PDB file of C-alpha atoms in Angstrom:
ATOM      1  CA  MET A  38      70.179  43.147  14.745  1.00  0.00           C
ATOM      2  CA  ALA A  39      70.573  41.345  11.441  1.00  0.00           C
ATOM      3  CA  LYS A  40      67.615  41.368   9.105  1.00  0.00           C
ATOM      4  CA  ARG A  41      66.665  38.005   7.661  1.00  0.00           C
ATOM      5  CA  ILE A  42      64.126  37.487   4.904  1.00  0.00           C
ATOM      6  CA  LEU A  43      62.124  34.273   5.039  1.00  0.00           C
ATOM      7  CA  ASN A  44      61.594  32.283   1.889  1.00  0.00           C
ATOM      8  CA  ARG A  45      58.051  31.220   1.026  1.00  0.00           C
ATOM      9  CA  ARG A  46      58.352  27.769   2.610  1.00  0.00           C
ATOM     10  CA  GLU A  47      59.762  29.165   5.881  1.00  0.00           C
ATOM     11  CA  PHE A  48      57.066  31.815   5.975  1.00  0.00           C
ATOM     12  CA  ILE A  49      54.226  29.299   5.577  1.00  0.00           C
ATOM     13  CA  ARG A  50      55.752  26.925   8.137  1.00  0.00           C
ATOM     14  CA  SER A  51      56.269  29.658  10.711  1.00  0.00           C
ATOM     15  CA  ALA A  52      52.811  31.147  10.139  1.00  0.00           C
ATOM     16  CA  GLY A  53      51.195  27.853  11.084  1.00  0.00           C
ATOM     17  CA  THR A  54      53.227  27.325  14.231  1.00  0.00           C
ATOM     18  CA  ALA A  55      53.690  30.850  15.594  1.00  0.00           C
ATOM     19  CA  ALA A  56      52.385  31.593  19.073  1.00  0.00           C
ATOM     20  CA  ALA A  57      49.640  34.186  19.329  1.00  0.00           C
ATOM     21  CA  SER A  58      49.339  37.185  21.571  1.00  0.00           C
ATOM     22  CA  VAL A  59      46.366  39.450  22.114  1.00  0.00           C
ATOM     23  CA  VAL A  60      46.977  43.177  21.766  1.00  0.00           C
ATOM     24  CA  VAL A  61      44.966  46.325  21.226  1.00  0.00           C
ATOM     25  CA  LEU A  62      45.859  48.108  17.994  1.00  0.00           C
ATOM     26  CA  ALA A  63      44.144  51.347  17.039  1.00  0.00           C
ATOM     27  CA  GLY A  64      41.473  50.658  19.650  1.00  0.00           C
ATOM     28  CA  ALA A  65      40.599  47.191  18.362  1.00  0.00           C
ATOM     29  CA  THR A  66      41.454  43.867  19.973  1.00  0.00           C
ATOM     30  CA  THR A  67      43.822  42.009  17.680  1.00  0.00           C
ATOM     31  CA  LEU A  68      45.127  38.460  17.752  1.00  0.00           C
ATOM     32  CA  LEU A  69      48.688  38.687  16.522  1.00  0.00           C
ATOM     33  CA  ALA A  70      51.250  36.036  15.601  1.00  0.00           C
ATOM     34  CA  SER A  71      54.522  36.314  17.492  1.00  0.00           C
ATOM     35  CA  ASN A  72      56.392  36.528  14.183  1.00  0.00           C
ATOM     36  CA  GLY A  73      53.934  38.997  12.643  1.00  0.00           C
ATOM     37  CA  ALA A  74      52.909  36.516   9.941  1.00  0.00           C
ATOM     38  CA  TRP A  75      49.189  36.947  10.622  1.00  0.00           C
ATOM     39  CA  ALA A  76      46.796  39.109  12.609  1.00  0.00           C
ATOM     40  CA  MET A  77      43.057  39.049  13.199  1.00  0.00           C
ATOM     41  CA  THR A  78      41.055  42.041  14.344  1.00  0.00           C
ATOM     42  CA  LEU A  79      38.082  41.221  16.533  1.00  0.00           C
ATOM     43  CA  GLN A  80      34.758  43.058  16.443  1.00  0.00           C
ATOM     44  CA  THR A  81      33.429  42.551  19.957  1.00  0.00           C
ATOM     45  CA  LEU A  82      35.770  40.834  22.378  1.00  0.00           C
ATOM     46  CA  PRO A  83      37.883  42.968  24.688  1.00  0.00           C
ATOM     47  CA  GLN A  84      41.558  42.022  25.019  1.00  0.00           C
ATOM     48  CA  ARG A  85      41.292  40.117  28.294  1.00  0.00           C
ATOM     49  CA  GLU A  86      38.319  38.010  27.209  1.00  0.00           C
ATOM     50  CA  ALA A  87      39.970  37.223  23.875  1.00  0.00           C
ATOM     51  CA  GLU A  88      43.124  36.138  25.673  1.00  0.00           C
ATOM     52  CA  VAL A  89      41.144  33.821  27.960  1.00  0.00           C
ATOM     53  CA  LEU A  90      39.103  32.318  25.111  1.00  0.00           C
ATOM     54  CA  LEU A  91      42.263  31.660  23.091  1.00  0.00           C
ATOM     55  CA  LYS A  92      43.801  29.795  26.026  1.00  0.00           C
ATOM     56  CA  VAL A  93      40.578  27.906  26.832  1.00  0.00           C
ATOM     57  CA  ALA A  94      40.240  26.766  23.199  1.00  0.00           C
ATOM     58  CA  ARG A  95      43.759  25.322  23.310  1.00  0.00           C
ATOM     59  CA  HIS A  96      43.052  23.598  26.650  1.00  0.00           C
ATOM     60  CA  LEU A  97      39.817  22.095  25.325  1.00  0.00           C
ATOM     61  CA  TYR A  98      41.402  20.506  22.252  1.00  0.00           C
ATOM     62  CA  PRO A  99      45.170  20.502  22.758  1.00  0.00           C
ATOM     63  CA  HIS A 100      47.249  19.565  19.739  1.00  0.00           C
ATOM     64  CA  GLU A 101      50.938  20.350  20.041  1.00  0.00           C
ATOM     65  CA  MET A 102      51.353  20.236  16.254  1.00  0.00           C
ATOM     66  CA  LEU A 103      48.789  22.996  15.642  1.00  0.00           C
ATOM     67  CA  GLY A 104      49.891  26.609  15.738  1.00  0.00           C
ATOM     68  CA  ASP A 105      47.907  29.271  17.543  1.00  0.00           C
ATOM     69  CA  ILE A 106      46.535  30.563  14.235  1.00  0.00           C
ATOM     70  CA  TYR A 107      43.955  27.747  14.201  1.00  0.00           C
ATOM     71  CA  TYR A 108      42.842  28.506  17.762  1.00  0.00           C
ATOM     72  CA  ALA A 109      42.805  32.220  16.917  1.00  0.00           C
ATOM     73  CA  GLU A 110      40.421  31.432  14.058  1.00  0.00           C
ATOM     74  CA  VAL A 111      38.164  29.694  16.588  1.00  0.00           C
ATOM     75  CA  VAL A 112      38.138  32.860  18.722  1.00  0.00           C
ATOM     76  CA  GLU A 113      37.579  35.039  15.656  1.00  0.00           C
ATOM     77  CA  ALA A 114      34.524  32.969  14.669  1.00  0.00           C
ATOM     78  CA  PHE A 115      33.209  33.120  18.249  1.00  0.00           C
ATOM     79  CA  ASP A 116      33.697  36.881  18.198  1.00  0.00           C
ATOM     80  CA  ALA A 117      31.575  37.085  15.041  1.00  0.00           C
ATOM     81  CA  LYS A 118      28.824  35.122  16.813  1.00  0.00           C
ATOM     82  CA  MET A 119      29.033  37.525  19.748  1.00  0.00           C
ATOM     83  CA  ALA A 120      28.588  40.502  17.432  1.00  0.00           C
ATOM     84  CA  ALA A 121      25.204  39.058  16.477  1.00  0.00           C
ATOM     85  CA  SER A 122      24.222  37.994  19.990  1.00  0.00           C
ATOM     86  CA  PRO A 123      24.714  40.339  22.976  1.00  0.00           C
ATOM     87  CA  GLU A 124      23.594  37.522  25.293  1.00  0.00           C
ATOM     88  CA  LEU A 125      26.715  35.632  24.296  1.00  0.00           C
ATOM     89  CA  MET A 126      28.890  38.491  25.576  1.00  0.00           C
ATOM     90  CA  THR A 127      27.122  38.322  28.933  1.00  0.00           C
ATOM     91  CA  LEU A 128      27.659  34.563  28.998  1.00  0.00           C
ATOM     92  CA  VAL A 129      31.387  35.023  28.288  1.00  0.00           C
ATOM     93  CA  LYS A 130      31.835  37.702  30.959  1.00  0.00           C
ATOM     94  CA  THR A 131      30.001  35.533  33.516  1.00  0.00           C
ATOM     95  CA  GLY A 132      31.980  32.442  32.522  1.00  0.00           C
ATOM     96  CA  ILE A 133      35.309  34.220  32.806  1.00  0.00           C
ATOM     97  CA  ALA A 134      34.262  35.640  36.181  1.00  0.00           C
ATOM     98  CA  ASP A 135      33.531  32.053  37.303  1.00  0.00           C
ATOM     99  CA  LEU A 136      36.989  30.986  36.117  1.00  0.00           C
ATOM    100  CA  ASP A 137      38.604  33.907  37.954  1.00  0.00           C
ATOM    101  CA  SER A 138      36.743  33.091  41.160  1.00  0.00           C
ATOM    102  CA  ALA A 139      37.949  29.481  41.192  1.00  0.00           C
ATOM    103  CA  TYR A 140      41.243  30.458  42.841  1.00  0.00           C
ATOM    104  CA  GLY A 141      40.535  34.100  43.655  1.00  0.00           C
ATOM    105  CA  MET A 142      42.833  35.466  40.959  1.00  0.00           C
ATOM    106  CA  PRO A 143      42.693  35.995  37.190  1.00  0.00           C
ATOM    107  CA  TRP A 144      42.439  32.591  35.523  1.00  0.00           C
ATOM    108  CA  ILE A 145      44.897  33.582  32.818  1.00  0.00           C
ATOM    109  CA  THR A 146      47.670  34.037  35.428  1.00  0.00           C
ATOM    110  CA  LEU A 147      47.246  30.531  36.865  1.00  0.00           C
ATOM    111  CA  SER A 148      49.528  27.639  35.959  1.00  0.00           C
ATOM    112  CA  LYS A 149      48.287  25.140  33.395  1.00  0.00           C
ATOM    113  CA  GLY A 150      47.291  22.627  36.091  1.00  0.00           C
ATOM    114  CA  TYR A 151      45.200  25.148  38.001  1.00  0.00           C
ATOM    115  CA  GLN A 152      43.661  26.446  34.762  1.00  0.00           C
ATOM    116  CA  LEU A 153      42.567  22.916  33.861  1.00  0.00           C
ATOM    117  CA  ASP A 154      41.190  22.361  37.365  1.00  0.00           C
ATOM    118  CA  ALA A 155      39.182  25.598  37.154  1.00  0.00           C
ATOM    119  CA  LEU A 156      37.815  24.502  33.768  1.00  0.00           C
ATOM    120  CA  LYS A 157      36.755  21.141  35.230  1.00  0.00           C
ATOM    121  CA  ARG A 158      34.858  22.976  37.964  1.00  0.00           C
ATOM    122  CA  ILE A 159      32.678  24.768  35.413  1.00  0.00           C
ATOM    123  CA  GLU A 160      32.427  22.053  32.741  1.00  0.00           C
ATOM    124  CA  ALA A 161      28.721  21.417  33.360  1.00  0.00           C
ATOM    125  CA  GLY A 162      27.859  25.105  32.948  1.00  0.00           C
ATOM    126  CA  LYS A 163      26.434  26.864  29.914  1.00  0.00           C
ATOM    127  CA  PHE A 164      29.571  28.938  29.251  1.00  0.00           C
ATOM    128  CA  PHE A 165      31.824  25.890  29.100  1.00  0.00           C
ATOM    129  CA  GLN A 166      29.386  23.842  27.006  1.00  0.00           C
ATOM    130  CA  THR A 167      28.776  26.711  24.580  1.00  0.00           C
ATOM    131  CA  LEU A 168      32.485  27.314  24.118  1.00  0.00           C
ATOM    132  CA  ARG A 169      33.240  23.573  23.861  1.00  0.00           C
ATOM    133  CA  GLY A 170      30.555  23.103  21.208  1.00  0.00           C
ATOM    134  CA  HIS A 171      31.760  26.079  19.206  1.00  0.00           C
ATOM    135  CA  THR A 172      35.429  25.079  19.464  1.00  0.00           C
ATOM    136  CA  VAL A 173      34.967  21.484  18.331  1.00  0.00           C
ATOM    137  CA  VAL A 174      33.075  22.603  15.225  1.00  0.00           C
ATOM    138  CA  ALA A 175      35.206  25.634  14.371  1.00  0.00           C
ATOM    139  CA  LEU A 176      38.516  23.852  14.926  1.00  0.00           C
ATOM    140  CA  TYR A 177      37.852  20.528  13.191  1.00  0.00           C
ATOM    141  CA  ASN A 178      35.884  22.018  10.293  1.00  0.00           C
ATOM    142  CA  ASN A 179      38.963  24.044   9.375  1.00  0.00           C
ATOM    143  CA  LYS A 180      40.183  22.395   6.188  1.00  0.00           C
ATOM    144  CA  ASN A 181      43.692  23.734   6.768  1.00  0.00           C
ATOM    145  CA  ILE A 182      44.268  21.382   9.701  1.00  0.00           C
ATOM    146  CA  TRP A 183      42.939  18.233   8.027  1.00  0.00           C
ATOM    147  CA  PRO A 184      46.262  17.252   6.427  1.00  0.00           C
ATOM    148  CA  THR A 185      47.908  17.512   9.854  1.00  0.00           C
ATOM    149  CA  PHE A 186      45.632  14.722  11.040  1.00  0.00           C
ATOM    150  CA  GLY A 187      45.941  12.700   7.822  1.00  0.00           C
ATOM    151  CA  TYR A 188      42.373  13.417   6.753  1.00  0.00           C
ATOM    152  CA  GLN A 189      42.005  14.213   3.066  1.00  0.00           C
ATOM    153  CA  GLY A 190      38.496  15.593   3.397  1.00  0.00           C
ATOM    154  CA  SER A 191      35.174  14.507   2.058  1.00  0.00           C
ATOM    155  CA  SER A 192      35.263  12.205  -0.955  1.00  0.00           C
ATOM    156  CA  ALA A 193      31.530  11.980  -1.626  1.00  0.00           C
ATOM    157  CA  GLU A 194      31.636  14.717  -4.258  1.00  0.00           C
ATOM    158  CA  GLN A 195      34.589  12.943  -5.929  1.00  0.00           C
ATOM    159  CA  GLY A 196      33.060   9.486  -6.170  1.00  0.00           C
ATOM    160  CA  GLY A 197      33.860   8.193  -2.706  1.00  0.00           C
ATOM    161  CA  TYR A 198      36.953   6.771  -1.071  1.00  0.00           C
ATOM    162  CA  LEU A 199      37.205   3.614  -3.185  1.00  0.00           C
ATOM    163  CA  PHE A 200      39.809   5.071  -5.534  1.00  0.00           C
ATOM    164  CA  ARG A 201      41.029   7.837  -3.219  1.00  0.00           C
ATOM    165  CA  GLY A 202      42.957   5.997  -0.573  1.00  0.00           C
ATOM    166  CA  PHE A 203      40.383   3.577   0.843  1.00  0.00           C
ATOM    167  CA  GLN A 204      43.120   1.001   1.543  1.00  0.00           C
ATOM    168  CA  ASP A 205      45.929   3.500   2.192  1.00  0.00           C
ATOM    169  CA  ALA A 206      45.626   3.718   5.953  1.00  0.00           C
ATOM    170  CA  GLY A 207      48.838   2.103   7.131  1.00  0.00           C
ATOM    171  CA  TRP A 208      47.765   1.895  10.753  1.00  0.00           C
ATOM    172  CA  THR A 209      44.743  -0.375  10.192  1.00  0.00           C
ATOM    173  CA  VAL A 210      44.835  -4.141  10.493  1.00  0.00           C
ATOM    174  CA  GLU A 211      44.931  -5.870   7.127  1.00  0.00           C
ATOM    175  CA  PRO A 212      41.504  -7.554   6.875  1.00  0.00           C
ATOM    176  CA  ASP A 213      41.213 -11.081   5.520  1.00  0.00           C
ATOM    177  CA  ALA A 214      39.822 -11.605   1.999  1.00  0.00           C
ATOM    178  CA  GLU A 215      36.401 -12.703   3.267  1.00  0.00           C
ATOM    179  CA  ALA A 216      35.942  -9.550   5.377  1.00  0.00           C
ATOM    180  CA  SER A 217      37.233  -7.262   2.635  1.00  0.00           C
ATOM    181  CA  PRO A 218      36.638  -8.686  -0.846  1.00  0.00           C
ATOM    182  CA  PRO A 219      37.972  -6.856  -3.911  1.00  0.00           C
ATOM    183  CA  ALA A 220      35.981  -3.783  -4.838  1.00  0.00           C
ATOM    184  CA  PHE A 221      33.217  -4.193  -7.401  1.00  0.00           C
ATOM    185  CA  THR A 222      34.118  -1.875 -10.229  1.00  0.00           C
ATOM    186  CA  GLY A 223      31.363  -2.777 -12.645  1.00  0.00           C
TER     187      GLY A 223
END
């Protein structure tokens, strides 16, 4: 097998889009990029639960353009919460048991359609709502994904959006002069 060395640009691009797998290394559950570009060691979650949470996070907020690293960071942050709250571990084990019981087999082995159906069955429950709430905050507060969505971040600390792309959005309707007068600059 030929050895190929990635340049910096290829490395960064592949790190953001690599698929993740969950493995146990030296006794610790580890989220690992398929290309070995990144790895995250978890404190609390066993392998199976980490694998399910990674998949559930992607199902909850699916974005084809985001690599698994961003969803792995969601699971890593949830794992840190679980280290501080043993009740959360019980909630996760119960929630995954509910998912597994939906079709009488491990949820992770189901097809995508059946996985989504099983998630819909438990969406009113505490496990689903806790994970949904955590995922939306942990995923969209990640500054590394903001450029992917065209969001430049908060401008309040830099004087606002007036001179930082307020009129740059190409997808908005051009307002008439009465609805959008020139900016008052003093």
